[in-house]
CSV table of C-alpha atoms in Angstrom, one decimal:
chain,number,residue,atom,x,y,z
Y,1,MET,CA,1.6,49.3,2.3
Y,2,THR,CA,0.2,45.8,2.9
Y,3,LYS,CA,2.1,42.6,1.9
Y,4,ASP,CA,0.4,39.9,-0.1
Y,5,ILE,CA,0.1,36.8,2.0
Y,6,LYS,CA,0.7,33.8,-0.2
Y,7,GLY,CA,-1.1,30.6,0.7
Y,8,PRO,CA,0.4,27.2,0.8
Y,9,SER,CA,1.2,25.5,-2.6
Y,10,LYS,CA,-0.5,22.4,-3.9
Y,11,GLN,CA,2.5,20.3,-3.0
Y,12,GLU,CA,2.5,21.7,0.6
Y,13,LEU,CA,-1.2,21.0,1.0
Y,14,GLN,CA,-0.8,17.5,-0.3
Y,15,SER,CA,2.2,16.9,2.0
Y,16,ARG,CA,0.1,17.9,5.0
Y,17,ALA,CA,-2.7,15.6,4.0
Y,18,VAL,CA,-0.3,12.7,3.6
Y,19,LYS,CA,1.4,13.4,6.9
Y,20,LEU,CA,-2.0,13.2,8.6
Y,21,SER,CA,-2.6,9.9,6.9
Y,22,ILE,CA,0.8,8.6,8.1
Y,23,TYR,CA,0.3,9.6,11.7
Y,24,GLY,CA,-3.3,8.6,11.8
Y,25,SER,CA,-2.7,5.1,10.3
Y,26,GLY,CA,0.4,4.6,12.5
Y,27,ILE,CA,-1.5,5.3,15.7
Y,28,SER,CA,-4.6,3.4,14.7
Y,29,PHE,CA,-2.4,0.4,13.7
Y,30,LEU,CA,-0.8,0.3,17.1
Y,31,ILE,CA,-4.1,0.6,19.0
Y,32,ILE,CA,-6.0,-2.0,16.9
Y,33,ALA,CA,-3.1,-4.5,16.8
Y,34,ALA,CA,-2.7,-4.3,20.6
Y,35,ALA,CA,-6.5,-4.8,21.0
Y,36,GLY,CA,-6.4,-7.8,18.6
Y,37,ILE,CA,-3.5,-9.4,20.5
Y,38,VAL,CA,-5.2,-8.9,23.8
Y,39,SER,CA,-8.6,-10.2,22.7
Y,40,ASP,CA,-7.1,-12.9,20.4
Y,41,SER,CA,-9.2,-11.7,17.4
Y,42,ILE,CA,-8.2,-12.4,13.9
Y,43,THR,CA,-10.7,-9.8,12.6
Y,44,LEU,CA,-9.0,-7.1,14.6
Y,45,LEU,CA,-5.6,-8.3,13.4
Y,46,LEU,CA,-6.9,-8.2,9.8
Y,47,ASP,CA,-8.1,-4.6,10.3
Y,48,ALA,CA,-4.7,-3.7,11.8
Y,49,VAL,CA,-2.9,-5.1,8.8
Y,50,THR,CA,-5.3,-3.2,6.5
Y,51,ILE,CA,-4.4,0.0,8.3
Y,52,PHE,CA,-0.7,-0.9,8.1
Y,53,VAL,CA,-1.2,-1.1,4.4
Y,54,ILE,CA,-2.6,2.4,4.5
Y,55,PHE,CA,0.4,3.5,6.5
Y,56,VAL,CA,2.9,2.0,3.9
Y,57,VAL,CA,1.0,3.5,1.0
Y,58,ALA,CA,0.9,6.9,2.7
Y,59,ILE,CA,4.7,6.8,3.0
Y,60,LEU,CA,4.9,5.8,-0.7
Y,61,THR,CA,2.4,8.6,-1.6
Y,62,ARG,CA,4.5,11.1,0.2
Y,63,PHE,CA,7.6,10.1,-1.8
Y,64,SER,CA,5.5,10.1,-5.0
Y,65,ILE,CA,4.1,13.6,-4.3
Y,66,GLN,CA,7.7,14.8,-3.9
Y,67,THR,CA,8.8,13.0,-7.1
Y,68,VAL,CA,5.9,13.2,-9.5
Y,69,HIS,CA,6.2,16.9,-10.1
Y,70,ARG,CA,9.9,16.7,-11.1
Y,71,PRO,CA,10.6,17.8,-14.7
Y,72,PRO,CA,11.9,15.3,-17.2
Y,73,ASP,CA,15.7,14.7,-17.0
Y,74,HIS,CA,18.4,12.6,-18.7
Y,75,ARG,CA,17.3,9.5,-16.8
Y,76,TYR,CA,13.5,9.9,-17.1
Y,77,ASN,CA,12.9,11.6,-20.4
Y,78,PHE,CA,9.1,11.5,-20.0
Y,79,GLY,CA,9.1,12.7,-16.4
Y,80,TYR,CA,8.1,10.9,-13.2
Y,81,THR,CA,4.4,10.8,-13.5
Y,82,LYS,CA,4.3,7.0,-13.6
Y,83,TYR,CA,5.1,7.0,-9.9
Y,84,GLU,CA,1.4,7.7,-9.3
Y,85,PRO,CA,0.0,4.5,-11.0
Y,86,PHE,CA,3.0,2.5,-9.6
Y,87,THR,CA,2.1,3.5,-6.1
Y,88,VAL,CA,-1.6,2.6,-6.7
Y,89,VAL,CA,-0.6,-0.9,-8.0
Y,90,ILE,CA,1.5,-1.5,-4.9
Y,91,GLN,CA,-1.3,-0.4,-2.7
Y,92,ALA,CA,-3.8,-2.7,-4.4
Y,93,GLY,CA,-1.4,-5.7,-4.4
Y,94,LEU,CA,-0.7,-5.4,-0.7
Y,95,ILE,CA,-4.4,-5.3,0.1
Y,96,ILE,CA,-5.1,-8.4,-2.1
Y,97,ILE,CA,-2.3,-10.4,-0.4
Y,98,THR,CA,-3.6,-9.4,3.0
Y,99,CYS,CA,-7.1,-10.5,2.1
Y,100,PHE,CA,-6.1,-14.0,0.9
Y,101,ALA,CA,-3.8,-14.5,3.9
Y,102,SER,CA,-6.6,-13.5,6.3
Y,103,VAL,CA,-9.0,-15.9,4.7
Y,104,ASN,CA,-6.5,-18.7,5.1
Y,105,PHE,CA,-6.1,-17.9,8.9
Y,106,ALA,CA,-9.8,-17.6,9.3
Y,107,ILE,CA,-10.5,-21.0,7.8
Y,108,GLN,CA,-8.0,-22.5,10.2
Y,109,ASP,CA,-9.8,-20.8,13.1
Y,110,ILE,CA,-13.1,-22.3,11.9
Y,111,LEU,CA,-11.6,-25.8,11.6
Y,112,HIS,CA,-10.1,-25.3,15.1
Y,113,PRO,CA,-12.6,-23.0,16.9
Y,114,ASP,CA,-11.4,-20.9,19.8
Y,115,ASP,CA,-13.5,-18.0,21.1
Y,116,ILE,CA,-12.0,-14.6,21.6
Y,117,THR,CA,-11.3,-13.5,25.2
Y,118,GLY,CA,-13.7,-10.5,25.1
Y,119,TYR,CA,-16.1,-8.5,22.9
Y,120,SER,CA,-16.3,-5.2,24.8
Y,121,LEU,CA,-12.8,-4.0,24.0
Y,122,PRO,CA,-13.1,-4.7,20.2
Y,123,VAL,CA,-16.4,-2.8,20.0
Y,124,ILE,CA,-15.0,0.3,21.7
Y,125,VAL,CA,-11.7,0.2,19.7
Y,126,GLU,CA,-13.5,-0.2,16.3
Y,127,VAL,CA,-16.0,2.6,17.1
Y,128,VAL,CA,-13.2,5.0,18.0
Y,129,SER,CA,-11.2,3.8,14.9
Y,130,GLY,CA,-14.2,4.5,12.7
Y,131,LEU,CA,-14.7,8.0,14.0
Y,132,ILE,CA,-10.9,8.8,13.5
Y,133,SER,CA,-11.1,7.4,9.9
Y,134,ILE,CA,-14.1,9.7,9.1
Y,135,LEU,CA,-12.2,12.8,10.3
Y,136,ILE,CA,-9.0,11.8,8.3
Y,137,MET,CA,-11.1,10.9,5.2
Y,138,TRP,CA,-12.9,14.3,5.3
Y,139,TYR,CA,-9.7,16.3,5.5
Y,140,ILE,CA,-7.8,14.3,2.9
Y,141,ALA,CA,-10.8,14.3,0.5
Y,142,SER,CA,-11.1,18.1,0.8
Y,143,ILE,CA,-7.4,18.6,0.0
Y,144,GLY,CA,-7.7,16.1,-2.8
Y,145,ARG,CA,-10.5,18.1,-4.4
Y,146,LYS,CA,-8.7,21.4,-3.8
Y,147,THR,CA,-5.5,20.2,-5.5
Y,148,ASP,CA,-7.1,17.8,-7.9
Y,149,SER,CA,-4.8,15.0,-6.7
Y,150,ALA,CA,-5.8,11.4,-7.8
Y,151,MET,CA,-3.5,10.0,-5.2
Y,152,LEU,CA,-5.2,11.9,-2.4
Y,153,LYS,CA,-8.6,11.0,-3.7
Y,154,GLY,CA,-7.6,7.4,-3.6
Y,155,ALA,CA,-6.3,7.8,0.0
Y,156,ALA,CA,-9.6,9.4,1.0
Y,157,MET,CA,-11.4,6.4,-0.5
Y,158,GLN,CA,-9.1,4.0,1.6
Y,159,TRP,CA,-10.1,5.9,4.8
Y,160,LYS,CA,-13.8,5.8,3.8
Y,161,ILE,CA,-13.6,2.0,3.3
Y,162,GLU,CA,-11.7,1.7,6.6
Y,163,ALA,CA,-14.4,3.7,8.4
Y,164,MET,CA,-17.2,1.6,7.0
Y,165,LEU,CA,-15.3,-1.6,7.9
Y,166,SER,CA,-14.6,-0.4,11.5
Y,167,PHE,CA,-18.3,0.3,12.1
Y,168,GLY,CA,-19.2,-3.0,10.5
Y,169,ILE,CA,-16.7,-4.9,12.6
Y,170,ALA,CA,-18.0,-3.1,15.7
Y,171,ALA,CA,-21.6,-4.2,14.8
Y,172,GLY,CA,-20.4,-7.8,14.4
Y,173,PHE,CA,-18.6,-7.9,17.7
Y,174,LEU,CA,-21.7,-6.3,19.3
Y,175,ILE,CA,-23.7,-9.2,18.0
Y,176,GLY,CA,-21.1,-11.6,19.4
Y,177,LEU,CA,-21.4,-9.8,22.8
Y,178,ILE,CA,-25.2,-10.2,22.7
Y,179,LEU,CA,-25.0,-13.9,21.7
Y,180,ARG,CA,-22.5,-14.6,24.6
Y,181,ALA,CA,-24.8,-12.8,27.1
Y,182,LYS,CA,-27.8,-14.9,25.8
Y,183,GLY,CA,-25.7,-18.1,26.4
Y,184,TYR,CA,-25.1,-19.1,22.8
Y,185,THR,CA,-21.4,-19.9,23.5
Y,186,ASN,CA,-21.4,-22.7,20.9
Y,187,ILE,CA,-21.9,-20.1,18.1
Y,188,THR,CA,-19.6,-17.2,19.3
Y,189,PRO,CA,-16.3,-18.9,18.4
Y,190,TYR,CA,-17.4,-18.7,14.7
Y,191,VAL,CA,-18.3,-15.0,14.8
Y,192,ASP,CA,-14.7,-13.7,14.6
Y,193,PRO,CA,-13.4,-15.9,11.7
Y,194,SER,CA,-16.7,-15.5,9.8
Y,195,MET,CA,-16.4,-11.7,10.0
Y,196,ALA,CA,-12.7,-11.9,8.9
Y,197,ILE,CA,-13.7,-13.8,5.8
Y,198,MET,CA,-16.6,-11.4,4.9
Y,199,LEU,CA,-14.3,-8.5,5.6
Y,200,ALA,CA,-11.6,-9.9,3.3
Y,201,MET,CA,-14.2,-10.5,0.5
Y,202,VAL,CA,-15.4,-6.9,0.8
Y,203,LEU,CA,-11.9,-5.5,0.9
Y,204,VAL,CA,-10.6,-7.5,-2.2
Y,205,ILE,CA,-13.2,-6.1,-4.6
Y,206,GLU,CA,-11.9,-2.5,-4.9
Y,207,PRO,CA,-8.2,-3.4,-5.3
Y,208,LEU,CA,-9.0,-5.9,-8.0
Y,209,LYS,CA,-10.9,-3.3,-9.9
Y,210,THR,CA,-8.0,-0.8,-9.3
Y,211,MET,CA,-5.5,-3.3,-10.6
Y,212,GLY,CA,-7.7,-3.8,-13.7
Y,213,HIS,CA,-7.5,-0.2,-14.8
Y,214,THR,CA,-4.1,0.8,-13.4
Y,215,VAL,CA,-1.9,-2.0,-14.8
Y,216,PRO,CA,-2.8,-1.2,-18.4
Y,217,GLU,CA,-1.8,2.4,-17.6
Y,218,LEU,CA,1.7,1.2,-16.5
Y,219,LEU,CA,1.9,-0.8,-19.8
Y,220,ASP,CA,1.1,2.3,-21.8
Y,221,ALA,CA,-2.3,1.3,-22.9
Y,222,VAL,CA,-4.5,3.9,-24.5
Y,223,PRO,CA,-6.3,6.1,-22.0
Y,224,GLY,CA,-10.1,6.2,-21.3
Y,225,GLU,CA,-12.7,6.6,-24.1
Y,226,HIS,CA,-13.3,10.2,-23.0
Y,227,ILE,CA,-9.7,11.3,-23.5
Y,228,GLN,CA,-9.4,9.4,-26.8
Y,229,THR,CA,-12.6,11.1,-28.1
Y,230,THR,CA,-11.4,14.5,-27.0
Y,231,VAL,CA,-8.0,14.0,-28.8
Y,232,ARG,CA,-9.6,12.6,-32.0
Y,233,LYS,CA,-12.0,15.6,-32.2
Y,234,ILE,CA,-9.1,18.0,-32.0
Y,235,VAL,CA,-7.1,16.0,-34.6
Y,236,ASP,CA,-10.1,16.0,-36.9
Y,237,LYS,CA,-10.3,19.8,-36.6
Y,238,TYR,CA,-6.8,20.1,-38.0
Y,239,LYS,CA,-7.1,17.5,-40.8
Y,240,PRO,CA,-8.3,20.1,-43.4
Y,241,HIS,CA,-4.9,21.9,-42.9
Y,242,SER,CA,-3.1,18.7,-44.1
Y,243,PHE,CA,-3.6,15.7,-46.2
Y,244,GLY,CA,-4.5,13.5,-43.3
Y,245,VAL,CA,-3.0,11.8,-40.2
Y,246,VAL,CA,-0.2,9.2,-40.5
Y,247,ARG,CA,-0.2,8.3,-36.8
Y,248,LEU,CA,-1.9,9.2,-33.6
Y,249,ARG,CA,-0.7,7.8,-30.3
Y,250,THR,CA,-1.9,8.5,-26.8
Y,251,ARG,CA,-1.0,7.3,-23.3
Y,252,LYS,CA,-1.6,8.3,-19.7
Y,253,ALA,CA,0.8,8.3,-16.8
Y,254,GLY,CA,-0.9,9.4,-13.5
Y,255,GLY,CA,-2.6,12.7,-14.3
Y,256,LYS,CA,-0.5,13.5,-17.4
Y,257,ILE,CA,-1.7,12.7,-20.9
Y,258,PHE,CA,0.9,12.2,-23.7
Y,259,VAL,CA,-0.2,12.8,-27.3
Y,260,ASP,CA,1.9,12.0,-30.3
Y,261,VAL,CA,0.5,12.9,-33.7
Y,262,CYS,CA,2.0,12.9,-37.2
Y,263,PHE,CA,0.3,14.9,-40.0
Y,264,LEU,CA,0.7,14.3,-43.7
Y,265,VAL,CA,1.4,17.6,-45.4
Y,266,LYS,CA,1.8,18.9,-48.9
Y,267,GLY,CA,5.1,20.0,-50.3
Y,268,THR,CA,4.2,23.7,-50.6
Y,269,MET,CA,3.6,24.0,-46.8
Y,270,THR,CA,6.2,26.3,-45.3
Y,271,VAL,CA,8.0,25.9,-42.0
Y,272,ILE,CA,6.1,28.9,-40.6
Y,273,GLU,CA,2.8,27.2,-41.5
Y,274,THR,CA,3.8,23.9,-39.9
Y,275,ALA,CA,5.0,25.8,-36.8
Y,276,GLU,CA,1.6,27.7,-36.6
Y,277,LEU,CA,-0.3,24.4,-37.0
Y,278,THR,CA,1.8,22.9,-34.2
Y,279,ASP,CA,1.2,25.8,-31.8
Y,280,ASN,CA,-2.5,25.9,-32.5
Y,281,PHE,CA,-2.9,22.1,-32.1
Y,282,GLN,CA,-0.9,22.1,-28.8
Y,283,ARG,CA,-2.9,25.0,-27.5
Y,284,ASP,CA,-6.2,23.2,-28.3
Y,285,VAL,CA,-5.1,20.0,-26.6
Y,286,GLU,CA,-3.9,21.8,-23.5
Y,287,GLU,CA,-7.2,23.8,-23.3
Y,288,HIS,CA,-9.2,20.5,-23.1
Y,289,LEU,CA,-6.5,18.4,-21.3
Y,290,PRO,CA,-4.5,20.9,-19.2
Y,291,ASP,CA,-1.9,18.5,-17.9
Y,292,SER,CA,-0.7,17.1,-21.3
Y,293,ASP,CA,2.5,16.7,-23.2
Y,294,VAL,CA,1.9,17.1,-27.0
Y,295,LEU,CA,4.3,16.2,-29.7
Y,296,VAL,CA,3.5,17.0,-33.4
Y,297,HIS,CA,5.4,15.5,-36.4
Y,298,PHE,CA,5.0,16.1,-40.1
Y,299,LYS,CA,5.5,13.7,-43.0
Y,300,HIS,CA,5.8,15.0,-46.6
Y,301,LYS,CA,3.2,13.7,-49.1
Y,302,ARG,CA,4.9,12.2,-52.2
């Protein structure tokens, strides 16, 4: 008789991916920060801070993964799903602060130019960092797709951006190395701060967009048009069973959709009929929006 071998759960797979992100970002941060200090490069230090942000967010994500699946309790009646957008907002805020601080330091370097001590070390470090970022991104993205985790998909996007930036920085330092070899020493002091400013401008775009659609979610704004349309179609399907809809409210917290609807019913409608309508409505919503919390009310038509 053979025993069924059970594979790891979604939460276990997500935890493994987050652990890889924590260890990968921690090691990358130490290497790049050390190279930045040795070469006196503000661009490398900016990249190190960016990876440190990934490290901090990975720790928050690990906590969120452990927390977000908890059932509602006496303290959090609607559950813990808002930890997901909360984590994303912190991530975006840290990156935005880092970008503006880096631009400030880069401007100071342009006003008081000072060339970095060497270009070879930054090129090697950034190429290695880019390759590591691609491997981590690939693994986290595969787990994110497998478990349908928005947090892991976001983490994979962070590592993708980090990989692109690492190769971009390596290319910039390679240009600086060539310029120095050609004797253009009057230009090379501006290569590092200029790259830092361009890097900050590229980095700040995505977190600003993220803040734009995540903050409303924290404030219980209505979810996206696709979700609203889906819910409205289901509500319209059940309108003939009642005298109309008194109220329809929807909100989104992480991957969970909350639907609150109040139907206007006739006086002859029995408790069994209202219970049947409720069960069918909830079943329809959950069929289209699997991770949903549906609440149905009824108001008597006078």
